[in-house]
Amino acid sequence: MLPQGTYHPRITYNLYNASNNELVRTKKLFKNAITVIDVAPFRRWYESLLPEGKRGGCVGQEGLLDLLKKYAKRQKTAKMYPDLEVQFNAGRFRFRTWTEWPCRWLTAGGCT
């Protein structure tokens, strides 16, 4: 199940970079750096998939049965790794960057 849109995560900080500790201090993102990102966009998407995450909204009786069937089907397959669930509840993900251009770099504040 993939998200149906584009969610831009906010990079909180760099946790580790194997090549140089200076890159961690200056928040430069290179290949294989481990960063911590904000989980809010993913949480909004994940909560929109299950009925516990829905707030308000009124659906007609004919649409309600279809929604309940859809949610029941999603709940059967909605499993999360325990380590990922702990990070999800804490509000941060540890994330490894996968970039193909090591000469291009970003900072945690945005593009440079």
Tab-separated table of C-alpha atoms in Angstrom:
chain	number	residue	atom	x	y	z
A	1	MET	CA	0.000	0.000	0.000
A	2	LEU	CA	1.680	3.200	-1.165
A	3	PRO	CA	0.726	6.774	-0.348
A	4	GLN	CA	-1.491	8.491	-2.880
A	5	GLY	CA	0.312	11.798	-2.834
A	6	THR	CA	3.556	13.589	-2.156
A	7	TYR	CA	4.562	14.192	1.422
A	8	HIS	CA	7.611	16.295	2.120
A	9	PRO	CA	9.160	15.273	5.431
A	10	ARG	CA	10.949	17.819	7.572
A	11	ILE	CA	14.511	16.758	8.360
A	12	THR	CA	15.119	17.310	12.056
A	13	TYR	CA	18.844	16.617	12.269
A	14	ASN	CA	21.649	14.364	11.081
A	15	LEU	CA	22.454	11.481	13.356
A	16	TYR	CA	25.465	9.891	11.671
A	17	ASN	CA	27.659	10.161	8.611
A	18	ALA	CA	30.413	7.597	8.119
A	19	SER	CA	32.651	9.739	5.956
A	20	ASN	CA	33.068	12.840	8.106
A	21	ASN	CA	31.796	14.117	11.443
A	22	GLU	CA	31.917	17.679	10.070
A	23	LEU	CA	28.999	16.777	7.792
A	24	VAL	CA	26.907	15.896	10.851
A	25	ARG	CA	27.682	19.207	12.543
A	26	THR	CA	26.886	21.312	9.464
A	27	LYS	CA	23.796	19.199	8.617
A	28	LYS	CA	24.951	18.299	5.120
A	29	LEU	CA	23.243	15.299	3.521
A	30	PHE	CA	25.359	12.900	1.529
A	31	LYS	CA	24.893	9.309	0.468
A	32	ASN	CA	24.384	6.872	3.370
A	33	ALA	CA	23.891	9.546	6.020
A	34	ILE	CA	21.457	8.618	8.786
A	35	THR	CA	19.003	11.424	9.448
A	36	VAL	CA	16.052	11.904	11.767
A	37	ILE	CA	12.884	13.137	10.081
A	38	ASP	CA	9.567	14.390	11.414
A	39	VAL	CA	6.855	11.754	11.256
A	40	ALA	CA	3.813	14.080	11.032
A	41	PRO	CA	3.152	13.716	7.250
A	42	PHE	CA	3.387	9.922	7.467
A	43	ARG	CA	1.176	9.855	10.557
A	44	ARG	CA	-1.528	11.881	8.767
A	45	TRP	CA	-1.397	9.500	5.808
A	46	TYR	CA	-1.420	6.362	7.968
A	47	GLU	CA	-4.292	7.586	10.146
A	48	SER	CA	-6.320	8.379	7.041
A	49	LEU	CA	-6.201	4.683	6.078
A	50	LEU	CA	-7.885	3.340	9.208
A	51	PRO	CA	-11.179	4.429	10.779
A	52	GLU	CA	-9.545	5.219	14.147
A	53	GLY	CA	-7.691	8.042	12.438
A	54	LYS	CA	-10.814	9.540	10.875
A	55	ARG	CA	-12.342	12.494	12.652
A	56	GLY	CA	-15.851	13.697	12.067
A	57	GLY	CA	-17.366	13.447	8.647
A	58	CYS	CA	-20.763	12.000	7.884
A	59	VAL	CA	-21.246	9.291	5.287
A	60	GLY	CA	-24.571	8.065	3.959
A	61	GLN	CA	-25.816	4.602	4.951
A	62	GLU	CA	-25.018	3.077	1.543
A	63	GLY	CA	-21.463	4.426	1.617
A	64	LEU	CA	-20.909	3.363	5.218
A	65	LEU	CA	-20.996	-0.366	4.458
A	66	ASP	CA	-18.473	0.049	1.653
A	67	LEU	CA	-16.181	2.020	3.955
A	68	LEU	CA	-16.423	-0.571	6.717
A	69	LYS	CA	-15.529	-3.348	4.262
A	70	LYS	CA	-12.583	-1.351	2.990
A	71	TYR	CA	-11.326	-0.616	6.524
A	72	ALA	CA	-11.734	-4.264	7.578
A	73	LYS	CA	-9.651	-5.365	4.597
A	74	ARG	CA	-6.940	-2.803	5.411
A	75	GLN	CA	-6.832	-3.769	9.084
A	76	LYS	CA	-6.026	-7.375	8.183
A	77	THR	CA	-2.857	-6.334	6.387
A	78	ALA	CA	-1.951	-3.265	8.482
A	79	LYS	CA	1.045	-4.494	10.431
A	80	MET	CA	4.028	-2.482	11.510
A	81	TYR	CA	7.442	-3.588	12.713
A	82	PRO	CA	7.802	-3.038	16.478
A	83	ASP	CA	10.919	-0.858	16.079
A	84	LEU	CA	9.153	1.274	13.493
A	85	GLU	CA	6.077	1.581	15.707
A	86	VAL	CA	8.195	2.892	18.603
A	87	GLN	CA	9.707	5.552	16.333
A	88	PHE	CA	6.272	6.325	14.888
A	89	ASN	CA	4.800	6.940	18.351
A	90	ALA	CA	7.818	9.045	19.362
A	91	GLY	CA	7.224	11.335	16.378
A	92	ARG	CA	10.583	10.750	14.631
A	93	PHE	CA	11.972	8.297	12.105
A	94	ARG	CA	15.605	7.389	11.668
A	95	PHE	CA	16.133	7.398	7.950
A	96	ARG	CA	19.060	6.472	5.717
A	97	THR	CA	19.495	8.741	2.722
A	98	TRP	CA	19.680	7.120	-0.689
A	99	THR	CA	21.086	9.541	-3.179
A	100	GLU	CA	22.819	8.624	-6.397
A	101	TRP	CA	24.808	11.839	-6.746
A	102	PRO	CA	27.383	12.197	-3.976
A	103	CYS	CA	28.582	15.487	-5.463
A	104	ARG	CA	25.128	17.009	-4.901
A	105	TRP	CA	24.383	17.757	-1.305
A	106	LEU	CA	21.576	19.221	0.713
A	107	THR	CA	21.409	20.736	4.136
A	108	ALA	CA	18.796	19.856	6.729
A	109	GLY	CA	17.407	23.364	6.297
A	110	GLY	CA	16.774	22.929	2.565
A	111	CYS	CA	18.564	22.800	-0.776
A	112	THR	CA	21.874	24.563	-1.311
